């Protein structure tokens, strides 16, 4: 593994993120159409002689929506009536995570979002709804599939580093397996089953244990910069513009159908795309038709709408849009499309149960923003050299700068320096806690400010008051705990107190154990430089907060140490020390 090698966001990667995440234009159109429908539908139904009109709410993906709308139009044309009331099918596109939240929130019947029929891209969402805390008890347990599409890796033909179309591997998405300037774009696993697929596959490859968690941390922190918050429209990524054509093309994890749709609609100046199929198995998205209502009349209406959409006309429309049949077979309409291999690709295990929850949990814990106070040692002991090499203070500078590069702009970070020479309580609050991306009136960001402080870090002399400062820093973060962030203290130290503190080591450990709250965990990450550091004592301090402690004499280990520390998020507050 590399020692902390990370791709910095490039202008082209930023452009990719911007187009993938830009929903404003689509949102405006959708809002306008919904407003028009809200006016027109009641008038139309009243004109047809319906006294009372009920609505069958249908929610689906952007890719399936055209077919569902056409089927709903045919359904509505028959003026269906159930229990003496007309039922009108309305189709909308709402993100599956929002639907799941509405269905499992305990008030699905009162929700204006919860549908009566749900067609997500994968039964994984149905499974996730069932195993969630709320539990969707009224949801259909064995829904039929309307179509299928395997998750593939999409890239233009001839992309450097891409294998043959039928010989891709999930490992090629790992940071050390590809060009560091080539972004990987995937849907946030909270927002799409294709993103869950990638996370499950990478975890399955890496396995378990500390080394695997560190590698998973490296992967998540690398790809989260370019993750999308909804279905990826590839025409917004490969626009054909000069800027798009001059960049390093990303590799994108998407359903095969998205590649077909892109190649059908791309501009002449934009490159065609190929679907690369993972030889050791992928996941087939199955687009289930899920009845979520317990109302008998609406259940009957949902069943009748299904009979419409499963008809040959709509099956053929799905094929024309680039979908496979429910069993995974490619119809002639798909086999003839460019960039596609018609043979059914090997499929891995379905995303179900614990594997599904683990894929989402890993992502959330590793991508969640941080609130971190860095406590840096400036005592006389930091003037000693490290194993005949640079001074400890120089290695601490390197560690601080590397750490700053690992954390995104959303990170709240502060910096304290500790030495008796600062007088009073033995510390200098060099930088208060603020988001790294926040700027002051002159345009200087907190990150730039902290880089300057780190670069100017010097030995102040005297003792470290190590134990007193650790407890003070811990109390600072705990007293200002942020529920939606990972809260921690990062200690960079020579690892020696030498009686400079009022607290003893034993008293510090006892105080940390008393303060640690598993429901609101604040974790200590300790990086000590040099063999003089008291490793066992520092390890006890870290363990008291479900944290980690490292003693190193090799500056090249700093990057991996940071990644290993961050990976502890996966087990907090129950880490096995």
XYZ file of C-alpha atoms in Angstrom:
577
model
C 0.000 0.000 0.000
C 1.211 3.495 -0.679
C 2.086 5.753 2.191
C -0.796 8.187 2.161
C -0.893 8.760 -1.605
C -4.102 10.571 -2.461
C -5.426 12.200 -5.574
C -6.093 15.872 -5.047
C -9.321 17.104 -6.628
C -8.471 18.272 -10.136
C -10.452 20.887 -12.068
C -11.719 18.142 -14.374
C -12.775 15.976 -11.446
C -14.524 18.978 -9.956
C -16.343 19.486 -13.249
C -17.392 15.842 -13.202
C -18.771 16.231 -9.690
C -20.597 19.390 -10.640
C -22.404 17.908 -13.629
C -23.186 14.645 -11.854
C -24.623 16.443 -8.836
C -26.497 19.225 -10.628
C -30.266 18.580 -10.350
C -31.580 22.125 -10.570
C -32.681 22.147 -14.186
C -34.357 18.755 -13.960
C -36.001 19.722 -10.679
C -37.534 22.848 -12.201
C -39.075 20.853 -15.047
C -40.405 18.160 -12.729
C -41.958 20.733 -10.378
C -43.672 22.437 -13.303
C -45.077 19.156 -14.612
C -46.324 18.119 -11.181
C -48.039 21.489 -10.719
C -49.721 21.157 -14.129
C -50.835 17.600 -13.363
C -52.276 18.641 -10.006
C -54.614 21.033 -11.817
C -55.407 19.017 -14.924
C -56.020 15.561 -13.444
C -59.047 16.360 -11.213
C -60.686 18.337 -14.016
C -60.199 15.470 -16.462
C -61.532 12.829 -14.080
C -64.573 14.926 -13.176
C -65.311 15.338 -16.857
C -65.297 11.560 -17.191
C -68.062 11.279 -14.581
C -66.000 10.386 -11.509
C -67.458 11.864 -8.362
C -64.628 10.899 -6.031
C -61.154 10.283 -7.381
C -58.390 8.419 -5.594
C -54.788 8.467 -6.707
C -52.525 5.481 -7.089
C -49.118 6.958 -6.360
C -46.352 5.243 -8.330
C -42.685 6.046 -7.698
C -39.924 4.805 -9.968
C -36.454 5.551 -11.342
C -35.683 8.099 -14.033
C -34.767 5.312 -16.447
C -38.033 3.354 -16.036
C -40.319 6.388 -15.652
C -41.125 6.815 -19.393
C -42.496 3.272 -19.587
C -44.418 3.548 -16.326
C -45.978 6.843 -17.446
C -47.085 5.313 -20.729
C -48.588 2.336 -18.899
C -50.334 4.668 -16.431
C -51.844 6.626 -19.339
C -53.312 3.426 -20.776
C -54.533 2.370 -17.326
C -56.228 5.745 -16.758
C -57.862 5.702 -20.190
C -60.072 2.812 -19.069
C -61.530 4.952 -16.247
C -60.943 2.185 -13.683
C -63.224 2.137 -10.662
C -62.733 0.288 -7.378
C -65.309 0.282 -4.594
C -67.315 2.882 -6.502
C -64.381 5.328 -6.731
C -62.249 6.163 -9.743
C -58.533 5.528 -9.353
C -56.022 7.599 -11.296
C -52.381 6.429 -11.511
C -49.761 9.148 -11.102
C -46.079 8.404 -11.721
C -43.242 10.387 -10.182
C -39.489 10.060 -9.705
C -38.370 10.233 -6.099
C -34.998 8.997 -4.870
C -35.246 5.476 -3.378
C -33.674 6.466 -0.066
C -36.465 9.015 0.438
C -39.103 6.399 -0.397
C -37.523 3.949 2.026
C -37.501 6.588 4.767
C -41.185 7.340 4.140
C -42.129 3.654 4.183
C -40.216 2.872 7.373
C -40.975 6.049 9.292
C -44.106 4.647 10.897
C -46.508 7.037 9.113
C -46.423 5.798 5.531
C -50.195 6.152 5.192
C -50.000 9.858 6.013
C -46.946 10.577 3.873
C -47.275 12.535 0.641
C -44.107 10.813 -0.594
C -44.770 7.158 0.273
C -46.089 5.467 -2.893
C -48.674 2.747 -3.293
C -46.495 1.173 -6.002
C -42.711 1.376 -5.899
C -40.368 0.435 -8.752
C -36.812 1.026 -7.444
C -33.815 -0.150 -9.425
C -33.201 -3.112 -7.146
C -34.862 -5.447 -4.660
C -31.969 -4.439 -2.420
C -34.071 -1.431 -1.444
C -36.962 -3.698 -0.505
C -34.625 -5.781 1.625
C -33.143 -2.697 3.233
C -36.636 -1.378 4.027
C -37.514 -4.663 5.719
C -34.392 -4.878 7.881
C -34.345 -1.179 8.814
C -35.234 -0.018 12.311
C -38.730 1.045 11.246
C -39.442 -2.075 9.243
C -41.831 -1.821 6.279
C -44.319 -4.470 7.347
C -46.905 -3.715 4.651
C -44.460 -4.012 1.788
C -44.844 -6.820 -0.756
C -42.491 -9.687 0.085
C -41.908 -11.277 -3.328
C -42.345 -8.585 -5.991
C -42.148 -9.451 -9.698
C -39.337 -7.975 -11.794
C -40.051 -5.704 -14.754
C -36.556 -5.821 -16.251
C -32.898 -6.249 -15.328
C -29.567 -4.553 -15.909
C -26.144 -5.609 -14.586
C -23.863 -3.102 -12.880
C -20.894 -2.431 -15.187
C -17.883 -0.146 -15.417
C -18.281 2.392 -18.232
C -15.441 4.121 -20.078
C -14.676 5.322 -23.615
C -13.026 2.770 -25.936
C -9.254 2.743 -25.621
C -9.215 4.227 -22.117
C -5.750 3.619 -20.717
C -5.668 0.909 -18.072
C -9.069 -0.574 -18.972
C -9.070 -4.336 -19.684
C -11.022 -6.241 -22.303
C -14.764 -5.709 -22.012
C -15.387 -9.130 -20.486
C -12.421 -9.128 -18.117
C -12.897 -6.218 -15.709
C -12.295 -6.532 -11.970
C -13.581 -4.544 -9.012
C -9.968 -4.233 -7.823
C -9.237 -1.834 -10.663
C -11.260 0.770 -8.739
C -8.803 0.732 -5.815
C -6.463 3.749 -5.595
C -3.288 1.728 -6.157
C -4.717 -0.155 -9.136
C -5.384 2.776 -11.464
C -3.986 6.064 -12.715
C -4.104 8.381 -9.664
C -5.493 11.161 -11.872
C -8.376 9.028 -13.159
C -11.523 9.547 -11.044
C -13.922 6.765 -10.172
C -17.520 7.946 -10.226
C -20.200 5.954 -8.431
C -23.526 6.655 -6.793
C -23.399 7.257 -3.060
C -24.438 3.832 -1.638
C -27.143 5.598 0.357
C -28.719 6.726 -2.927
C -28.296 3.800 -5.334
C -27.949 0.022 -5.442
C -25.126 0.299 -7.983
C -23.117 2.148 -5.324
C -23.994 -0.562 -2.788
C -22.759 -3.117 -5.328
C -19.349 -1.475 -5.567
C -18.959 -1.226 -1.801
C -19.986 -4.849 -1.278
C -17.621 -6.064 -3.999
C -14.639 -4.060 -2.712
C -15.227 -5.232 0.853
C -15.557 -8.833 -0.333
C -12.224 -8.514 -2.129
C -10.411 -6.805 0.749
C -11.771 -9.101 3.453
C -11.742 -8.190 7.138
C -9.171 -7.117 9.695
C -7.151 -3.972 10.356
C -5.277 -4.021 7.031
C -8.524 -4.502 5.101
C -10.208 -1.658 7.005
C -7.278 0.621 6.202
C -7.507 -0.251 2.503
C -11.275 0.308 2.559
C -10.679 3.703 4.156
C -8.251 4.609 1.386
C -10.833 3.607 -1.230
C -13.769 5.488 0.285
C -11.818 8.673 0.914
C -10.584 8.585 -2.671
C -13.923 8.024 -4.428
C -16.231 10.045 -2.184
C -15.060 13.275 -3.841
C -16.698 12.151 -7.083
C -19.705 10.263 -5.731
C -23.103 11.167 -7.172
C -26.264 11.823 -5.189
C -28.653 10.180 -7.634
C -28.948 8.263 -10.888
C -26.033 9.169 -13.144
C -26.964 10.602 -16.530
C -23.811 9.943 -18.561
C -24.647 12.704 -21.037
C -23.978 15.146 -18.200
C -20.535 13.618 -17.641
C -19.372 13.224 -21.248
C -20.790 16.411 -22.692
C -18.588 16.682 -25.770
C -17.312 20.084 -24.675
C -13.656 21.006 -25.079
C -13.112 20.822 -21.316
C -14.778 17.393 -21.165
C -12.703 16.038 -24.025
C -9.389 17.370 -22.644
C -9.692 15.834 -19.172
C -8.710 12.410 -17.874
C -11.865 10.386 -18.428
C -13.439 8.860 -15.307
C -14.390 5.213 -14.886
C -18.045 5.073 -13.865
C -20.011 2.308 -12.129
C -23.530 2.332 -13.629
C -26.247 -0.027 -14.829
C -25.614 -1.363 -18.338
C -28.832 0.376 -19.433
C -27.249 3.770 -18.701
C -24.499 3.019 -21.237
C -27.087 2.136 -23.880
C -29.102 5.282 -23.169
C -25.973 7.432 -23.372
C -24.777 5.956 -26.665
C -28.260 6.538 -28.142
C -28.349 10.207 -27.102
C -24.727 11.405 -27.053
C -23.653 14.392 -29.113
C -21.382 13.818 -32.109
C -18.488 15.453 -30.246
C -18.827 13.202 -27.190
C -17.097 9.809 -27.070
C -19.008 6.562 -27.263
C -18.878 4.339 -24.171
C -18.222 0.676 -23.610
C -19.636 -1.456 -20.809
C -16.932 -3.466 -19.039
C -18.223 -6.588 -17.300
C -16.659 -7.821 -14.062
C -15.453 -11.371 -14.641
C -15.731 -12.436 -10.992
C -19.375 -11.417 -10.751
C -21.603 -8.369 -10.549
C -25.132 -7.617 -9.336
C -28.148 -7.607 -11.634
C -30.503 -4.749 -10.819
C -33.989 -6.227 -11.104
C -36.455 -3.271 -11.066
C -39.136 -4.913 -8.893
C -42.797 -3.894 -9.076
C -43.567 -3.511 -5.369
C -47.060 -2.975 -3.951
C -46.647 -1.090 -0.677
C -50.251 -0.286 0.259
C -52.527 -2.378 2.483
C -55.674 -0.686 1.094
C -57.701 -3.366 -0.742
C -58.975 -1.075 -3.526
C -55.543 0.375 -4.210
C -53.995 -3.099 -4.117
C -56.486 -4.122 -6.814
C -55.600 -1.034 -8.859
C -51.896 -1.783 -8.449
C -52.446 -5.335 -9.679
C -54.315 -4.050 -12.749
C -51.589 -1.517 -13.527
C -49.053 -4.332 -13.339
C -51.048 -6.325 -15.890
C -50.757 -3.340 -18.226
C -47.024 -2.781 -17.793
C -46.140 -6.475 -18.090
C -47.767 -6.596 -21.519
C -45.673 -7.187 -24.628
C -45.818 -3.540 -25.738
C -44.182 -2.266 -22.573
C -41.737 -5.153 -22.366
C -40.575 -4.117 -25.819
C -40.286 -0.475 -24.765
C -38.052 -1.498 -21.874
C -35.856 -3.479 -24.264
C -35.591 -0.494 -26.592
C -34.424 1.626 -23.652
C -31.561 -0.809 -23.059
C -32.936 -3.101 -20.366
C -32.558 -6.863 -20.306
C -35.469 -9.183 -19.649
C -36.135 -10.014 -15.969
C -34.080 -13.218 -16.219
C -31.047 -11.362 -17.562
C -31.405 -12.320 -21.230
C -30.538 -9.697 -23.842
C -33.170 -9.268 -26.535
C -32.041 -8.582 -30.133
C -32.715 -4.865 -29.598
C -29.992 -4.825 -26.920
C -27.603 -7.236 -28.621
C -27.313 -4.888 -31.582
C -26.304 -1.850 -29.497
C -22.708 -0.640 -29.558
C -20.540 -1.011 -26.472
C -22.553 -3.961 -25.129
C -21.851 -7.693 -24.801
C -25.149 -9.522 -25.126
C -24.022 -12.645 -23.269
C -25.341 -12.655 -19.720
C -22.495 -11.641 -17.385
C -21.605 -13.691 -14.300
C -23.554 -12.584 -11.247
C -22.358 -12.575 -7.655
C -24.434 -12.928 -4.535
C -27.449 -10.665 -4.192
C -27.280 -7.627 -1.959
C -29.239 -8.868 1.018
C -29.255 -8.776 4.788
C -26.029 -8.124 6.638
C -23.954 -7.626 3.477
C -26.275 -4.845 2.343
C -26.267 -3.061 5.687
C -22.494 -3.444 5.975
C -21.905 -1.855 2.569
C -23.917 1.233 3.506
C -22.557 1.408 7.059
C -18.928 1.231 5.909
C -19.494 4.094 3.497
C -21.334 6.265 6.011
C -18.790 5.863 8.771
C -15.816 6.496 6.508
C -17.332 9.357 4.506
C -18.983 11.126 7.450
C -17.418 14.568 8.083
C -15.083 14.940 11.041
C -14.746 17.314 13.950
C -11.122 17.010 15.018
C -8.821 18.826 17.405
C -5.133 18.293 16.637
C -2.905 18.416 19.730
C 0.731 18.908 18.667
C 3.720 18.533 20.973
C 6.172 21.473 20.968
C 8.148 20.410 24.065
C 11.927 20.033 24.280
C 11.657 16.318 23.507
C 10.495 17.192 19.981
C 13.983 18.562 19.244
C 15.511 15.066 19.347
C 16.145 13.374 16.027
C 14.135 10.401 14.865
C 16.296 7.312 14.479
C 19.246 9.334 13.243
C 17.090 11.239 10.800
C 15.138 14.503 11.026
C 14.020 16.101 14.264
C 10.750 14.865 15.691
C 9.288 18.340 15.197
C 10.005 18.105 11.457
C 8.229 14.764 11.249
C 5.319 16.223 13.236
C 5.099 19.023 10.649
C 5.018 16.421 7.876
C 2.310 14.476 9.704
C 0.214 17.589 10.281
C 0.430 18.643 6.636
C -0.391 15.141 5.435
C -3.344 14.959 7.799
C -4.653 18.263 6.490
C -4.549 16.831 2.977
C -6.586 13.773 3.973
C -9.580 15.610 5.393
C -12.248 17.242 3.165
C -13.387 20.861 3.357
C -16.388 19.918 5.513
C -14.059 18.864 8.349
C -14.117 21.039 11.470
C -10.505 21.218 12.646
C -8.592 23.068 15.310
C -4.980 23.040 16.481
C -3.459 23.301 19.935
C 0.253 23.353 20.679
C 1.513 22.069 24.029
C 4.569 23.101 26.015
C 5.269 24.472 29.495
C 6.873 27.460 27.775
C 3.421 28.726 26.767
C 2.843 29.396 30.478
C -0.449 29.135 32.332
C -2.101 25.888 31.308
C 0.807 24.875 29.071
C -0.883 25.210 25.691
C -1.406 27.608 22.826
C -4.791 27.496 21.062
C -3.219 28.173 17.692
C -6.423 27.660 15.672
C -9.996 27.332 16.899
C -12.356 24.744 15.429
C -13.694 25.790 12.023
C -14.469 24.030 8.696
C -11.317 23.628 6.607
C -13.063 25.056 3.561
C -14.347 28.192 5.334
C -12.691 31.455 4.345
C -12.144 34.729 6.147
C -12.852 38.224 4.797
C -9.631 38.176 2.795
C -10.434 34.838 1.157
C -7.910 32.789 3.162
C -9.390 29.391 4.061
C -9.001 27.656 7.393
C -7.000 24.949 5.605
C -4.535 27.514 4.272
C -4.304 29.103 7.717
C -3.558 25.766 9.374
C -1.004 24.833 6.713
C 0.849 28.043 7.551
C 0.710 27.281 11.294
C 1.968 23.729 10.689
C 4.810 24.883 8.456
C 5.953 27.337 11.147
C 5.761 24.783 13.981
C 8.857 25.060 16.204
C 10.198 23.539 19.396
C 9.238 25.795 22.289
C 11.135 23.809 24.917
C 10.217 22.669 28.411
C 7.942 19.780 29.303
C 4.833 18.805 27.384
C 2.268 18.658 30.201
C 1.083 15.764 28.079
C -1.534 14.256 30.384
C -3.105 17.592 31.381
C -3.346 18.680 27.740
C -4.831 15.396 26.556
C -7.669 15.666 29.054
C -8.248 19.346 28.267
C -8.396 18.627 24.514
C -10.738 15.697 25.078
C -13.060 17.830 27.204
C -13.012 20.559 24.544
C -14.255 18.201 21.823
C -16.735 16.413 24.077
C -18.225 19.662 25.383
C -18.813 20.787 21.779
C -19.869 17.401 20.425
C -21.464 17.355 16.961
C -24.012 14.596 16.383
C -23.544 14.453 12.612
C -19.755 14.247 12.611
C -16.986 11.931 13.776
C -15.563 13.607 16.889
C -11.919 12.982 17.755
C -8.614 14.238 19.133
C -5.449 13.576 17.105
C -2.278 13.669 19.224
C 1.166 14.208 17.603
C 3.758 13.769 20.310
C 7.138 12.638 21.529
C 5.095 10.570 23.941
C 6.681 11.636 27.231
C 5.157 13.539 30.122
C 8.088 13.248 32.574
C 6.080 14.534 35.498
C 5.198 17.835 33.867
C 1.431 17.344 34.385
C -0.663 17.663 37.508
C -2.430 14.456 36.438
C -0.758 11.075 36.621
C -1.062 8.572 33.803
C -3.385 6.430 35.895
C -5.611 9.393 36.717
C -5.790 10.385 33.046
C -6.833 6.907 31.924
C -9.477 6.750 34.659
C -10.813 10.186 33.684
C -11.028 9.232 29.996
C -12.772 5.962 30.805
C -15.276 7.881 32.915
C -15.911 10.482 30.217
C -16.177 8.116 27.217
C -19.824 7.803 26.139
C -20.581 5.067 23.554
C -23.647 7.058 22.457
C -21.561 10.184 21.868
C -18.048 8.805 21.287
C -15.007 11.055 21.211
C -11.970 9.035 20.170
C -8.244 9.582 20.771
C -5.822 8.857 17.915
C -2.200 8.937 19.075
C 0.842 9.168 16.794
C 4.121 9.178 18.736
C 7.555 9.704 17.215
C 10.633 7.772 18.339
C 11.528 4.806 20.518
C 11.638 6.990 23.627
C 7.828 7.266 23.546
C 6.100 5.257 26.222
C 4.117 2.979 23.910
C 2.195 0.949 26.514
C 1.061 4.080 28.370
C -0.068 5.767 25.162
C -1.930 2.608 24.109
C -3.849 2.628 27.405
C -4.844 6.243 26.814
C -6.147 5.439 23.323
C -7.958 2.275 24.428
C -9.865 4.223 27.069
C -11.706 5.965 24.203
C -11.898 3.078 21.680
C -9.074 4.814 19.808
C -5.700 3.763 18.442
C -2.047 4.448 19.200
C 1.024 4.197 16.972
C 4.708 4.668 17.736
C 6.911 5.123 14.680
C 10.495 5.890 13.785
C 9.835 5.956 10.034
C 8.385 9.158 8.539
C 7.243 7.168 5.494
C 4.745 5.326 7.683
C 2.783 8.471 8.522
C 0.303 8.192 5.632
C -0.641 4.609 6.398
C -0.888 5.423 10.108
C -3.406 8.175 9.391
C -5.464 5.848 7.188
C -5.344 3.122 9.824
C -6.501 5.613 12.456
C -9.370 6.813 10.289
C -10.396 3.197 9.635
C -11.154 2.843 13.345
C -14.431 4.590 12.534
C -15.669 1.213 11.345
C -15.604 -0.273 14.841
C -16.108 2.670 17.242
C -17.387 2.450 19.965
C -16.747 -1.307 20.111
C -13.189 -1.571 18.820
C -11.201 -4.638 19.819
C -7.971 -3.306 21.199
